[in-house]
Short mmCIF file of N, CA, C and O in Angstrom, two decimals:
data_model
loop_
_atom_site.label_atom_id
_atom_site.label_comp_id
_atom_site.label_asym_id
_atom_site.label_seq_id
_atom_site.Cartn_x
_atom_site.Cartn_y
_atom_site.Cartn_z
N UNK I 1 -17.94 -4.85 -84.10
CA UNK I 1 -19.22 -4.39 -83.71
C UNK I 1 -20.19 -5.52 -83.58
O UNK I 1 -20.21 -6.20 -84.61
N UNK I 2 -20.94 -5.92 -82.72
CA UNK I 2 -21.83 -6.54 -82.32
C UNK I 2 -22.85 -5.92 -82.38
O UNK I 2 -23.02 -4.73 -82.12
N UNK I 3 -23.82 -6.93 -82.83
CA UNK I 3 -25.62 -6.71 -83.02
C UNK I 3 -26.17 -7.32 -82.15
O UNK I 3 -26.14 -8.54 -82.24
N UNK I 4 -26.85 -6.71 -81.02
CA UNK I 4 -27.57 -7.59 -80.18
C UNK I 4 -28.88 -7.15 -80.24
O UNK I 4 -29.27 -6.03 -79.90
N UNK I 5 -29.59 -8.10 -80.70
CA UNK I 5 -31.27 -7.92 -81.21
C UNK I 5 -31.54 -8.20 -79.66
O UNK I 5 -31.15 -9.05 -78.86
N UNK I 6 -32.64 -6.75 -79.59
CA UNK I 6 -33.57 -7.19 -78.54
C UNK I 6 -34.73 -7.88 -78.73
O UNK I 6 -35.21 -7.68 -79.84
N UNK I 7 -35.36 -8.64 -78.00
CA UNK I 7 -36.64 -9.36 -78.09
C UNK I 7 -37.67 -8.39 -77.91
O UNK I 7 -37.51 -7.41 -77.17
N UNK I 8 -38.72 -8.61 -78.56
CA UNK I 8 -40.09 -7.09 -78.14
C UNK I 8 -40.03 -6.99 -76.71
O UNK I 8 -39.80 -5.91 -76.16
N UNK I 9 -40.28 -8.41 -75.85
CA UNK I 9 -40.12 -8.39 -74.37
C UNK I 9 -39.07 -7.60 -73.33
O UNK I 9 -39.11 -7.35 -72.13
N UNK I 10 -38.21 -7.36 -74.27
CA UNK I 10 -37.04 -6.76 -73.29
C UNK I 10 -37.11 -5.52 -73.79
O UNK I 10 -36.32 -4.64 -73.44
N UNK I 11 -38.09 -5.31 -74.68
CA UNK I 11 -37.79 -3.42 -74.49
C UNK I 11 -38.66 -2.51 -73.64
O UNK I 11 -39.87 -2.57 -73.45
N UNK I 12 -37.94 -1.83 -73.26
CA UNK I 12 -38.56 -0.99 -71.93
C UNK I 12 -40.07 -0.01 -71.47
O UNK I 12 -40.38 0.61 -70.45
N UNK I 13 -40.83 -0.29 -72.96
CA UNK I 13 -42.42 -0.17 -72.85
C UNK I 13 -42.92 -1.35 -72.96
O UNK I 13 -44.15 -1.32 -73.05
N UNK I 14 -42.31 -2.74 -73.00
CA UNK I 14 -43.05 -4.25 -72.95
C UNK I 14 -43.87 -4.33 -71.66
O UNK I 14 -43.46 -3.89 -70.59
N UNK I 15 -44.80 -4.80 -71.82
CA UNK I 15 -45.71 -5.26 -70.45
C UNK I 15 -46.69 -4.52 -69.31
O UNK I 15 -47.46 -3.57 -69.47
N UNK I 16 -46.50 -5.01 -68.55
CA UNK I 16 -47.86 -4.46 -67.86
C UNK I 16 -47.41 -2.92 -66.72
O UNK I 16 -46.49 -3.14 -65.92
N UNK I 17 -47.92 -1.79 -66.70
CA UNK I 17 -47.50 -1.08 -65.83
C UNK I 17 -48.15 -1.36 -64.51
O UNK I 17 -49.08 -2.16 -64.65
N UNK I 18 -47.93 -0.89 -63.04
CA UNK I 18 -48.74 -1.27 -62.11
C UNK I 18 -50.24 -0.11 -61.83
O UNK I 18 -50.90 -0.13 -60.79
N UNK I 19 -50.45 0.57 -62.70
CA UNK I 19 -51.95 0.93 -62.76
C UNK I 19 -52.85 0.23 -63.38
O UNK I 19 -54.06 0.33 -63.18
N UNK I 20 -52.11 -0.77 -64.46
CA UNK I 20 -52.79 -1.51 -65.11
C UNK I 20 -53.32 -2.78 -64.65
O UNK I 20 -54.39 -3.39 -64.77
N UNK I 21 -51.87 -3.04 -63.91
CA UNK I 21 -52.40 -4.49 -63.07
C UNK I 21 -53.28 -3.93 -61.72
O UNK I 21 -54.17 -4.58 -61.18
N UNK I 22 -52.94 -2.88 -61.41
CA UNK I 22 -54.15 -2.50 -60.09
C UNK I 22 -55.56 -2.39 -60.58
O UNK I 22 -56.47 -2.92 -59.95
N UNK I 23 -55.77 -1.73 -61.66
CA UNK I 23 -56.82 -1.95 -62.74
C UNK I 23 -58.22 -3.14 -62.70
O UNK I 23 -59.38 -3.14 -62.29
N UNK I 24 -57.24 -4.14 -63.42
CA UNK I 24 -57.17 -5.78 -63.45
C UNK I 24 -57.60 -6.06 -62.14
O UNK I 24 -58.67 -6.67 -62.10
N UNK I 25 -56.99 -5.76 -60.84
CA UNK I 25 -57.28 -6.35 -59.65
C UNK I 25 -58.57 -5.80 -59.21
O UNK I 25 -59.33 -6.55 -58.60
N UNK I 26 -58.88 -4.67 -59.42
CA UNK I 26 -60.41 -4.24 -59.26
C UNK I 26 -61.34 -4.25 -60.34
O UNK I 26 -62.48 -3.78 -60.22
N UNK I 27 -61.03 -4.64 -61.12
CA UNK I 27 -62.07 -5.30 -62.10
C UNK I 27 -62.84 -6.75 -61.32
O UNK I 27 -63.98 -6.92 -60.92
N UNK I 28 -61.71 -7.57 -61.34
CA UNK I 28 -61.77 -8.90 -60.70
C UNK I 28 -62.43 -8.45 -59.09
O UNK I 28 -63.60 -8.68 -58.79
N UNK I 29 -61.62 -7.90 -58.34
CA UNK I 29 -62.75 -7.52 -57.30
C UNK I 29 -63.94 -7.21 -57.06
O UNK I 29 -64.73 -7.82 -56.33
N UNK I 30 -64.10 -6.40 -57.55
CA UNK I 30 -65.78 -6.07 -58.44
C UNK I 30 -66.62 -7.66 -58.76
O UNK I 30 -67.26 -8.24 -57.88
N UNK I 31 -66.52 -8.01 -59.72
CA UNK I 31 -66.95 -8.63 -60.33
C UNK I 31 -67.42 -10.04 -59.09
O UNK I 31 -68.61 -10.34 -58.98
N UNK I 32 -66.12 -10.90 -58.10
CA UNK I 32 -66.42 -11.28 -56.99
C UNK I 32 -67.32 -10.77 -56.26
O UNK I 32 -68.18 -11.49 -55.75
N UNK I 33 -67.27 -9.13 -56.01
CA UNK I 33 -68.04 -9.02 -54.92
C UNK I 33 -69.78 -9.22 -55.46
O UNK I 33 -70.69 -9.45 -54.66
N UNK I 34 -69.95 -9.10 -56.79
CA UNK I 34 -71.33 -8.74 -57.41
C UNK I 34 -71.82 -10.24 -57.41
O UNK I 34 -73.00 -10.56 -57.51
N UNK I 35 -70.68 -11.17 -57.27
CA UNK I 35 -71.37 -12.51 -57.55
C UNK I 35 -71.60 -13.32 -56.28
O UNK I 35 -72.35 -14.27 -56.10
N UNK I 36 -70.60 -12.57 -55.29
CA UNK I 36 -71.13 -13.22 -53.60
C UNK I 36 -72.70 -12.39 -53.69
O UNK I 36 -73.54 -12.96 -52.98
N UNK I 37 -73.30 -11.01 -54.52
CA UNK I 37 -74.16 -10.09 -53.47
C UNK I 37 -75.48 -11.27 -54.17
O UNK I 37 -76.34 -11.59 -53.35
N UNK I 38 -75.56 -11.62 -55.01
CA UNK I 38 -75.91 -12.63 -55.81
C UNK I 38 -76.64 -14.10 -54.92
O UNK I 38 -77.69 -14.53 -54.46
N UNK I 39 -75.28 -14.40 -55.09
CA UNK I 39 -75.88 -15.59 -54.05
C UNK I 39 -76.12 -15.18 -52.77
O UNK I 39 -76.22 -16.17 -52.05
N UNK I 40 -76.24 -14.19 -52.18
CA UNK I 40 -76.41 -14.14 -50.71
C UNK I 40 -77.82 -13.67 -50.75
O UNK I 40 -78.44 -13.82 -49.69
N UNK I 41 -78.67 -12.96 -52.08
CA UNK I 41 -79.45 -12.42 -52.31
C UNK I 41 -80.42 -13.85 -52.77
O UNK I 41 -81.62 -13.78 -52.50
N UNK I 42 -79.96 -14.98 -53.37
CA UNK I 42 -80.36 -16.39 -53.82
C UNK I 42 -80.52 -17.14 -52.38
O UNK I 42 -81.54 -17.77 -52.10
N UNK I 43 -79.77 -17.04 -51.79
CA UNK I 43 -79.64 -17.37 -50.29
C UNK I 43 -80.79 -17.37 -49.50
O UNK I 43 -81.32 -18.41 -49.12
N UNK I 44 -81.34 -15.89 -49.13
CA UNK I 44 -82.05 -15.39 -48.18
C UNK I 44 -83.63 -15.72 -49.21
O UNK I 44 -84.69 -16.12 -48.73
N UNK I 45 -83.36 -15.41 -50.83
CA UNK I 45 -84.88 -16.08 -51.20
C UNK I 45 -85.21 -17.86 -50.99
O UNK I 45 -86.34 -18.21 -50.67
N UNK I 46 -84.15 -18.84 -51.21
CA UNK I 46 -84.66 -19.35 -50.73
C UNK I 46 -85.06 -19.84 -49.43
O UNK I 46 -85.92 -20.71 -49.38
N UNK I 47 -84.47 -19.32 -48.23
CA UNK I 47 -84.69 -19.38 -46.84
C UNK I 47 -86.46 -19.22 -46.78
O UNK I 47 -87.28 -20.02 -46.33
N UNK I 48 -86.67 -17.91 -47.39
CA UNK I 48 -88.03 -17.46 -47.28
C UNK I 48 -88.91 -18.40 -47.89
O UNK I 48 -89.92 -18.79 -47.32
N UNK I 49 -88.55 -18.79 -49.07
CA UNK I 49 -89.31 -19.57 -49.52
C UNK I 49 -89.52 -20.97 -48.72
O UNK I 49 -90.56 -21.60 -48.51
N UNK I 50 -88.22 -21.22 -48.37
CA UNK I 50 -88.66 -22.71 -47.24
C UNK I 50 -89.62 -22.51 -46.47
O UNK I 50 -90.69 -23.08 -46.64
N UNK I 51 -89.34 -21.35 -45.14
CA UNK I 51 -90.34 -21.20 -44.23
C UNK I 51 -91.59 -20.42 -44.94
O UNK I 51 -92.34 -20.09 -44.02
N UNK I 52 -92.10 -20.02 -46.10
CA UNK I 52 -93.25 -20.13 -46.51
C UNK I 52 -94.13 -21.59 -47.01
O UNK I 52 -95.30 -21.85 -46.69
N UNK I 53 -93.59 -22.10 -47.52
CA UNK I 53 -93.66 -23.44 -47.63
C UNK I 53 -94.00 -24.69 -45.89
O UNK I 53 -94.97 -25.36 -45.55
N UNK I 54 -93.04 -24.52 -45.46
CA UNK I 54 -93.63 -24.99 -43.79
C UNK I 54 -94.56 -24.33 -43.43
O UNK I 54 -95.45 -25.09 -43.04
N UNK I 55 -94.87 -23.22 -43.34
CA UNK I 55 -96.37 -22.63 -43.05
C UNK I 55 -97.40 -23.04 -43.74
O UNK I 55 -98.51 -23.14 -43.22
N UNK I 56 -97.20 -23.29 -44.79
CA UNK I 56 -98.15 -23.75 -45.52
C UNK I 56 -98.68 -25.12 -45.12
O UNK I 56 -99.82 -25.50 -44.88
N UNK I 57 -97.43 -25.77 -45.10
CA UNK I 57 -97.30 -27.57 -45.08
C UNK I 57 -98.59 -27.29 -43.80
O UNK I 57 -99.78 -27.60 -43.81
N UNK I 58 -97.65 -26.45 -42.59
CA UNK I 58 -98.78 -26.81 -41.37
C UNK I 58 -100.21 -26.39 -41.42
O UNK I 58 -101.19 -26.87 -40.85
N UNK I 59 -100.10 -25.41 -42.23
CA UNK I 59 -101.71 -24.92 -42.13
C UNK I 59 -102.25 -26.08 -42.98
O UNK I 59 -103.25 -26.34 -42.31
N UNK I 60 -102.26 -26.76 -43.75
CA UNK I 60 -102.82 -27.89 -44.28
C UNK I 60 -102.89 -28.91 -43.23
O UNK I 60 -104.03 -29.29 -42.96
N UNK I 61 -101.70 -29.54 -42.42
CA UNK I 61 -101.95 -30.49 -41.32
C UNK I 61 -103.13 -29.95 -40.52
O UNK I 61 -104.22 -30.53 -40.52
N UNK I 62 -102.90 -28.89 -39.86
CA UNK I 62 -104.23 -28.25 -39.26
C UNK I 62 -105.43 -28.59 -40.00
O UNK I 62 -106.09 -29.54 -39.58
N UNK I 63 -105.84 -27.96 -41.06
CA UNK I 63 -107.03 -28.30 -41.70
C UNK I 63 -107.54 -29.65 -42.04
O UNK I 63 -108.69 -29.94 -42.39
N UNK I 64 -106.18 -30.70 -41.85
CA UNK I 64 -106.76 -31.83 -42.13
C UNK I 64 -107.22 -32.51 -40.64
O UNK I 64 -108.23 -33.16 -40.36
N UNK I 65 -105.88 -32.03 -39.66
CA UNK I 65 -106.20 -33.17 -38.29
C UNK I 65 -107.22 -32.03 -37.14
O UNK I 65 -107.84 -32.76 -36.37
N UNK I 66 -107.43 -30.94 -36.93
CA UNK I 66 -107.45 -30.23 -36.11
C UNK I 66 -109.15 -29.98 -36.10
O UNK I 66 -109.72 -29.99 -35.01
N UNK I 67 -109.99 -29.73 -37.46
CA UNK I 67 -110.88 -29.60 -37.72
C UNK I 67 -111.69 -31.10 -37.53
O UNK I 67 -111.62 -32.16 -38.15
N UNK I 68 -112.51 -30.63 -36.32
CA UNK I 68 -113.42 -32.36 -35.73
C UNK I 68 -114.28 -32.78 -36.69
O UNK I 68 -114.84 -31.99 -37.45
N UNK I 69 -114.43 -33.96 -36.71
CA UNK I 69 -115.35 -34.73 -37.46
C UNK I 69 -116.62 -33.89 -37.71
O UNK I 69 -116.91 -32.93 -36.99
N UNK I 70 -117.56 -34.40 -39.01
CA UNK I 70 -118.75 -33.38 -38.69
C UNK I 70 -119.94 -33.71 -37.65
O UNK I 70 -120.89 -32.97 -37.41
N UNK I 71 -119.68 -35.09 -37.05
CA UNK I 71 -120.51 -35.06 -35.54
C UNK I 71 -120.52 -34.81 -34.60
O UNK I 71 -121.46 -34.71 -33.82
N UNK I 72 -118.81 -34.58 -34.39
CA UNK I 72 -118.33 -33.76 -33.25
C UNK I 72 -118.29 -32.25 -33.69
O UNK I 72 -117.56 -31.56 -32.99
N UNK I 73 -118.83 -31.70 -34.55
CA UNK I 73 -118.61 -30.09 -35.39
C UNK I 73 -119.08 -29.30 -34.78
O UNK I 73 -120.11 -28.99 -35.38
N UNK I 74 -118.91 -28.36 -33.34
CA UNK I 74 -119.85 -27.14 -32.98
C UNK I 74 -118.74 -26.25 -33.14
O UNK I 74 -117.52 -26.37 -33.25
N UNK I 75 -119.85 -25.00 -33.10
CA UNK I 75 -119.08 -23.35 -32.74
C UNK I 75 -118.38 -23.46 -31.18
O UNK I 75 -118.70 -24.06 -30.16
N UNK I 76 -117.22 -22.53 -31.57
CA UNK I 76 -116.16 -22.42 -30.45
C UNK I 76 -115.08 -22.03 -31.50
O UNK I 76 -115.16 -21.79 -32.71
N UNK I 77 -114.01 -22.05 -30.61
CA UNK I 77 -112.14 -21.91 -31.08
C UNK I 77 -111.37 -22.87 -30.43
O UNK I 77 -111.44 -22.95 -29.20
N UNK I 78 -110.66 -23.59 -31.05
CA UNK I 78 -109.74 -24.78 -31.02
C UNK I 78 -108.36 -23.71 -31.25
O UNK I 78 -108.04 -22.76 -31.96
N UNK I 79 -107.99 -24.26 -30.52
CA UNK I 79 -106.21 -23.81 -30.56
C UNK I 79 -105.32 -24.80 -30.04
O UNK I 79 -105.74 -25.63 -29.23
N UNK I 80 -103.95 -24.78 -30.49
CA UNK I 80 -102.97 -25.55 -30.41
C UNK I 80 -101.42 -25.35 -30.70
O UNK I 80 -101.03 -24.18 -30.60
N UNK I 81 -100.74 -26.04 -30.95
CA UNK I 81 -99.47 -25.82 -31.30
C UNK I 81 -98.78 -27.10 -32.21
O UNK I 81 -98.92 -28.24 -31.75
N UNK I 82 -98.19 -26.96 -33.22
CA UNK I 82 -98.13 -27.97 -34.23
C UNK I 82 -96.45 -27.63 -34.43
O UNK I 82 -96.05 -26.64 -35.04
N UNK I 83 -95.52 -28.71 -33.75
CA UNK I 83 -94.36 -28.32 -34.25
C UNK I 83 -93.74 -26.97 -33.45
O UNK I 83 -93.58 -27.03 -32.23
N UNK I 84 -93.39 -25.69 -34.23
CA UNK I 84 -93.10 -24.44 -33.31
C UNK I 84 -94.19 -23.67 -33.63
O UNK I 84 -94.13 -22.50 -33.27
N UNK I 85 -95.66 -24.20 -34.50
CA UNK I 85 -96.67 -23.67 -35.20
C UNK I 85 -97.85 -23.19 -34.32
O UNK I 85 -98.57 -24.02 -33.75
N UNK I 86 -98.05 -21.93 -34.20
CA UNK I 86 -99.48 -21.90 -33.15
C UNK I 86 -100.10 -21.89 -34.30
O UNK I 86 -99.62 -21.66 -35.41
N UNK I 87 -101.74 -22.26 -33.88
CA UNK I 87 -102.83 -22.47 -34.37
C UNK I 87 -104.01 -22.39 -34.18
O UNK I 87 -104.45 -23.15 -33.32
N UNK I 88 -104.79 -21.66 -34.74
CA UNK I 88 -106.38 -21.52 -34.43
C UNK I 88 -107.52 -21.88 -35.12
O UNK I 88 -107.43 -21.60 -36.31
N UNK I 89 -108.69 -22.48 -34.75
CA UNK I 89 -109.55 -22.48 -35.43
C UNK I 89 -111.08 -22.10 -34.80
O UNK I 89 -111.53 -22.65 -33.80
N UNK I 90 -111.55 -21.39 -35.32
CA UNK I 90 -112.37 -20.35 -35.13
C UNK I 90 -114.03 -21.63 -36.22
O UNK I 90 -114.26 -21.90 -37.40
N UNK I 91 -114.49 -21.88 -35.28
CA UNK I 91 -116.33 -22.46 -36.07
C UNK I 91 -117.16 -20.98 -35.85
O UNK I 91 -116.86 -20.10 -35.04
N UNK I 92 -118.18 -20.98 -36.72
CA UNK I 92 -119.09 -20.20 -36.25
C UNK I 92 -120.38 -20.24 -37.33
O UNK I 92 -120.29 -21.31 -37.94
N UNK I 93 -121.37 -19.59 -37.71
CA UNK I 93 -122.10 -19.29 -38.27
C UNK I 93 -121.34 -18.53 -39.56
O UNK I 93 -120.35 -17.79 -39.48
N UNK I 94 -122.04 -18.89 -40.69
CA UNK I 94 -121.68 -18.62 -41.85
C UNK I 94 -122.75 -16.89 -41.74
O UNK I 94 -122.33 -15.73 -41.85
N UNK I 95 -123.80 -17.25 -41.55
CA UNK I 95 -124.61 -15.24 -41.69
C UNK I 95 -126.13 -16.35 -40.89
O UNK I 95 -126.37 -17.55 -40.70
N UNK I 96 -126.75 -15.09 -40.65
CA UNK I 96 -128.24 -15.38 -40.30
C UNK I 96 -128.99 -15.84 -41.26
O UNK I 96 -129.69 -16.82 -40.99
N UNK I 97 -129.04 -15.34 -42.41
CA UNK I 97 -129.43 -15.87 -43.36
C UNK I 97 -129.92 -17.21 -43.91
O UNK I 97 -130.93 -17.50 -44.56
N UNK I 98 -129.00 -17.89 -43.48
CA UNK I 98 -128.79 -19.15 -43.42
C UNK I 98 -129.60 -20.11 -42.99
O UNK I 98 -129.82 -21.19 -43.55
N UNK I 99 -130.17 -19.59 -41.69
CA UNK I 99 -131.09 -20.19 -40.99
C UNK I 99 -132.36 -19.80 -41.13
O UNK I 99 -132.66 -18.79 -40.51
N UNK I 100 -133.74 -20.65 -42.18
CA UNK I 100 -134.76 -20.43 -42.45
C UNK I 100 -135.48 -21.31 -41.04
O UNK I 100 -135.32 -22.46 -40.64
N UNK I 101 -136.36 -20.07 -40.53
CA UNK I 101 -137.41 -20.70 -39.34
C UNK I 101 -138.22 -22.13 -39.91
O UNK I 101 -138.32 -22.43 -41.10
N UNK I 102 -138.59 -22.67 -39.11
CA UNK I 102 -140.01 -23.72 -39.84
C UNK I 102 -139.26 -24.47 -40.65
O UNK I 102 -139.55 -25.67 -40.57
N UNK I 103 -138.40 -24.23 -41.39
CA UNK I 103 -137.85 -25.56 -42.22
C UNK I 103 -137.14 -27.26 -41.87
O UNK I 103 -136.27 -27.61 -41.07
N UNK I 104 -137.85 -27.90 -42.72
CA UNK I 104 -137.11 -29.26 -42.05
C UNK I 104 -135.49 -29.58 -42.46
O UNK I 104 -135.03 -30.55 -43.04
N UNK I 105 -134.90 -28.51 -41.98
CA UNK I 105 -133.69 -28.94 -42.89
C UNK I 105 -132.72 -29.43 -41.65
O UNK I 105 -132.76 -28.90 -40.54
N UNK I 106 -131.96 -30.38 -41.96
CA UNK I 106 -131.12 -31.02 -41.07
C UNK I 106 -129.53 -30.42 -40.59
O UNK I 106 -129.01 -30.53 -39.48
N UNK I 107 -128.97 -29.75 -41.83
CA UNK I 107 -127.83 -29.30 -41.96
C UNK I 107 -127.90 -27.36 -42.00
O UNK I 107 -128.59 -26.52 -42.58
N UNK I 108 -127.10 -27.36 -41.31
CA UNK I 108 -126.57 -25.61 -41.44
C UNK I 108 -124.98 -25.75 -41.83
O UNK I 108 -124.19 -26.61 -41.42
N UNK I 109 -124.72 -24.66 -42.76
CA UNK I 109 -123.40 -24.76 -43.21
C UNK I 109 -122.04 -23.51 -41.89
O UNK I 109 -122.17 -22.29 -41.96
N UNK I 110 -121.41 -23.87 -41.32
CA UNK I 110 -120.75 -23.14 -40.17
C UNK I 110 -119.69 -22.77 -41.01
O UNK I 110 -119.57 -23.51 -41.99
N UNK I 111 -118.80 -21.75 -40.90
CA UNK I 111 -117.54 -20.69 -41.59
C UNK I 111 -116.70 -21.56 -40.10
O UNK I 111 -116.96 -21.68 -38.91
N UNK I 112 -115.71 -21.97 -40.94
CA UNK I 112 -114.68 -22.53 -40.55
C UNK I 112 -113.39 -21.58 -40.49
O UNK I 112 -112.92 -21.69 -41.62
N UNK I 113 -112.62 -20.77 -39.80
CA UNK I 113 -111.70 -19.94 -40.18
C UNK I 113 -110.53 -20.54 -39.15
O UNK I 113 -110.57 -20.74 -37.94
N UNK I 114 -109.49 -20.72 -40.13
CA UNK I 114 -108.33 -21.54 -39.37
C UNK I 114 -106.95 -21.17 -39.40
O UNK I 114 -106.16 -22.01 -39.85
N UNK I 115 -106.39 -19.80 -38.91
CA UNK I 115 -105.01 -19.35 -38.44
C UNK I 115 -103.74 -19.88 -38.12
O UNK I 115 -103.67 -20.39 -37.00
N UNK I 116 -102.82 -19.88 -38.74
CA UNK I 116 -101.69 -20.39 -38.58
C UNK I 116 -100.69 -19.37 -38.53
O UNK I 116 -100.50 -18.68 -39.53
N UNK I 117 -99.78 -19.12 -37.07
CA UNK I 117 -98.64 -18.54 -37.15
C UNK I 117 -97.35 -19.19 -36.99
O UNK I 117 -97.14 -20.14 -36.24
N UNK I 118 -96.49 -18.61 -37.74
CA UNK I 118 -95.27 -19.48 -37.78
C UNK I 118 -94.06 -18.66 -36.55
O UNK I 118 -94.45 -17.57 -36.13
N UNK I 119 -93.20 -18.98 -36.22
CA UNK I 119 -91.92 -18.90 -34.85
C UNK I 119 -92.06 -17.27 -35.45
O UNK I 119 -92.74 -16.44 -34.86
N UNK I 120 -91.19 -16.92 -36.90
CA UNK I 120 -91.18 -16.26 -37.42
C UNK I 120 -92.02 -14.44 -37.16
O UNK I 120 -91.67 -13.28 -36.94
N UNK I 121 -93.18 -15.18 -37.37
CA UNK I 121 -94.40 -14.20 -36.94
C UNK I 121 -95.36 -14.02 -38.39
O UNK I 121 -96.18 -13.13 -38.62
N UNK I 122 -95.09 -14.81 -38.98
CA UNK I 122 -95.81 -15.08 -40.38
C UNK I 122 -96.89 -15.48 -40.28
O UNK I 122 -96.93 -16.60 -39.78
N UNK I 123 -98.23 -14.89 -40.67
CA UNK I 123 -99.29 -15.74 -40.83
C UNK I 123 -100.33 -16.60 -41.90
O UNK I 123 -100.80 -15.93 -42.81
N UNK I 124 -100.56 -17.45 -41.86
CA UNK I 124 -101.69 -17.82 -43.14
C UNK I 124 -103.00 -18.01 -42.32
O UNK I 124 -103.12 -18.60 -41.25
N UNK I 125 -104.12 -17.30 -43.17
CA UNK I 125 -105.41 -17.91 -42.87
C UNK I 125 -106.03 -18.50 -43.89
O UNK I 125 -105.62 -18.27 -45.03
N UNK I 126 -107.31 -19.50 -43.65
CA UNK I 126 -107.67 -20.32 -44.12
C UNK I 126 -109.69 -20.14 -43.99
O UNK I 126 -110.07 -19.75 -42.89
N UNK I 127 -110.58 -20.36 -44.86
CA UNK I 127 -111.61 -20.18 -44.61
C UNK I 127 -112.45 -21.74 -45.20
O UNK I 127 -111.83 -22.21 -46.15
N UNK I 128 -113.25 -22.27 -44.94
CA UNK I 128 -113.86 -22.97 -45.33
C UNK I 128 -115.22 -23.06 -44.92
O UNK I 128 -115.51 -22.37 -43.95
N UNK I 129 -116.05 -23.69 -45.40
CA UNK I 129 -117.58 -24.15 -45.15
C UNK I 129 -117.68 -25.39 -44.97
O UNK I 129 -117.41 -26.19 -45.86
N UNK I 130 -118.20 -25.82 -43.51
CA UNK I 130 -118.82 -27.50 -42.94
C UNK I 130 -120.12 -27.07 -42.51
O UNK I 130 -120.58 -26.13 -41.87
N UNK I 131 -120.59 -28.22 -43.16
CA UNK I 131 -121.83 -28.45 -43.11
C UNK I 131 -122.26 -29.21 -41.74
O UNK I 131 -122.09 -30.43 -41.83
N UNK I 132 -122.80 -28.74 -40.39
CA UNK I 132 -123.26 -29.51 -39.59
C UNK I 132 -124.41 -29.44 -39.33
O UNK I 132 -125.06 -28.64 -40.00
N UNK I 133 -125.08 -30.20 -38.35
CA UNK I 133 -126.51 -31.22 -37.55
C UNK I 133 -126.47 -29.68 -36.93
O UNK I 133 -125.66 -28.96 -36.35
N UNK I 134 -128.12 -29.59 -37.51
CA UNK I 134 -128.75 -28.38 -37.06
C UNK I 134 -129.16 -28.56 -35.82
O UNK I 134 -129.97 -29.48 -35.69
N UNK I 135 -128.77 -27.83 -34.62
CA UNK I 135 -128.97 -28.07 -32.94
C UNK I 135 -130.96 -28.69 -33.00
O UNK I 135 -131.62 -28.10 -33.85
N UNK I 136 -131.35 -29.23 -32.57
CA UNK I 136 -132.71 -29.55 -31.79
C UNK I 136 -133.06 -28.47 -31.24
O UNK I 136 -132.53 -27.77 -30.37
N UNK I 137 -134.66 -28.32 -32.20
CA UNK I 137 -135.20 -26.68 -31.15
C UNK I 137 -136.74 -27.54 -30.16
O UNK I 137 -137.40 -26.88 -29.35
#
């Protein structure tokens, strides 16, 4: 008579059934797909964030190069294109107010409003106050 010891491995409930390993394979599937939705979701924020950032960058170039000196400073609209950037800038009167009759005052302060659209269709606006040479009455 012979004794032949089986190993735990060789007996016939050892190991993995195939619901278990199909199991396993959609666990792991899962888990891939949640970590591509992840970065694709990391992806597209920072895209946005770039081209918010270039809008920005340009609406600052604008405000620095686009807006004329304050001796060349009258009311009107300046427009342009910066890059793929349209651009506007709008002078005008800040309010009536502003302007006291009879006074010797040299300077009136003008509302500067300066528009930037990006390819996109994104916009930033911009407001400021320049002080210019009150016209000769």
């Amino acid at each position: 008579m012979s004794l032949v010891r089986r190993l735990p491995t060789d007996r016939p409930d050892a190991g993995f059934t195939i619901i278990e390993a199909l199991i396993a394979l959609v666990v792991v599937a899962v888990s891939i797909v949640a970590i591509g939705s992840v970065m694709s979701t990391n992806a597209r924020g920072v895209r946005a964030l770039e081209s918010h950032v270039a809008l920005l960058q340009s609406a600052q170039t604008v405000f620095v190069t686009a807006i004329p000196p304050r001796k060349e400073l009258a009311p009107g609209t300046l427009s342009g294109q910066l890059r793929d950037f349209r651009w506007q800038v709008d002078i005008g009167p800040v309010g009536s107010d502003w302007v006291v009759e009879g006074a010797d005052v040299a300077w009136i302060p003008e509302l500067v409003k300066i528009r930037v659209r990006s390819p996109s269709g994104a916009t930033v606006d911009l407001e400021t106050v320049r002080l210019m040479h009150r016209p000769s009455q």
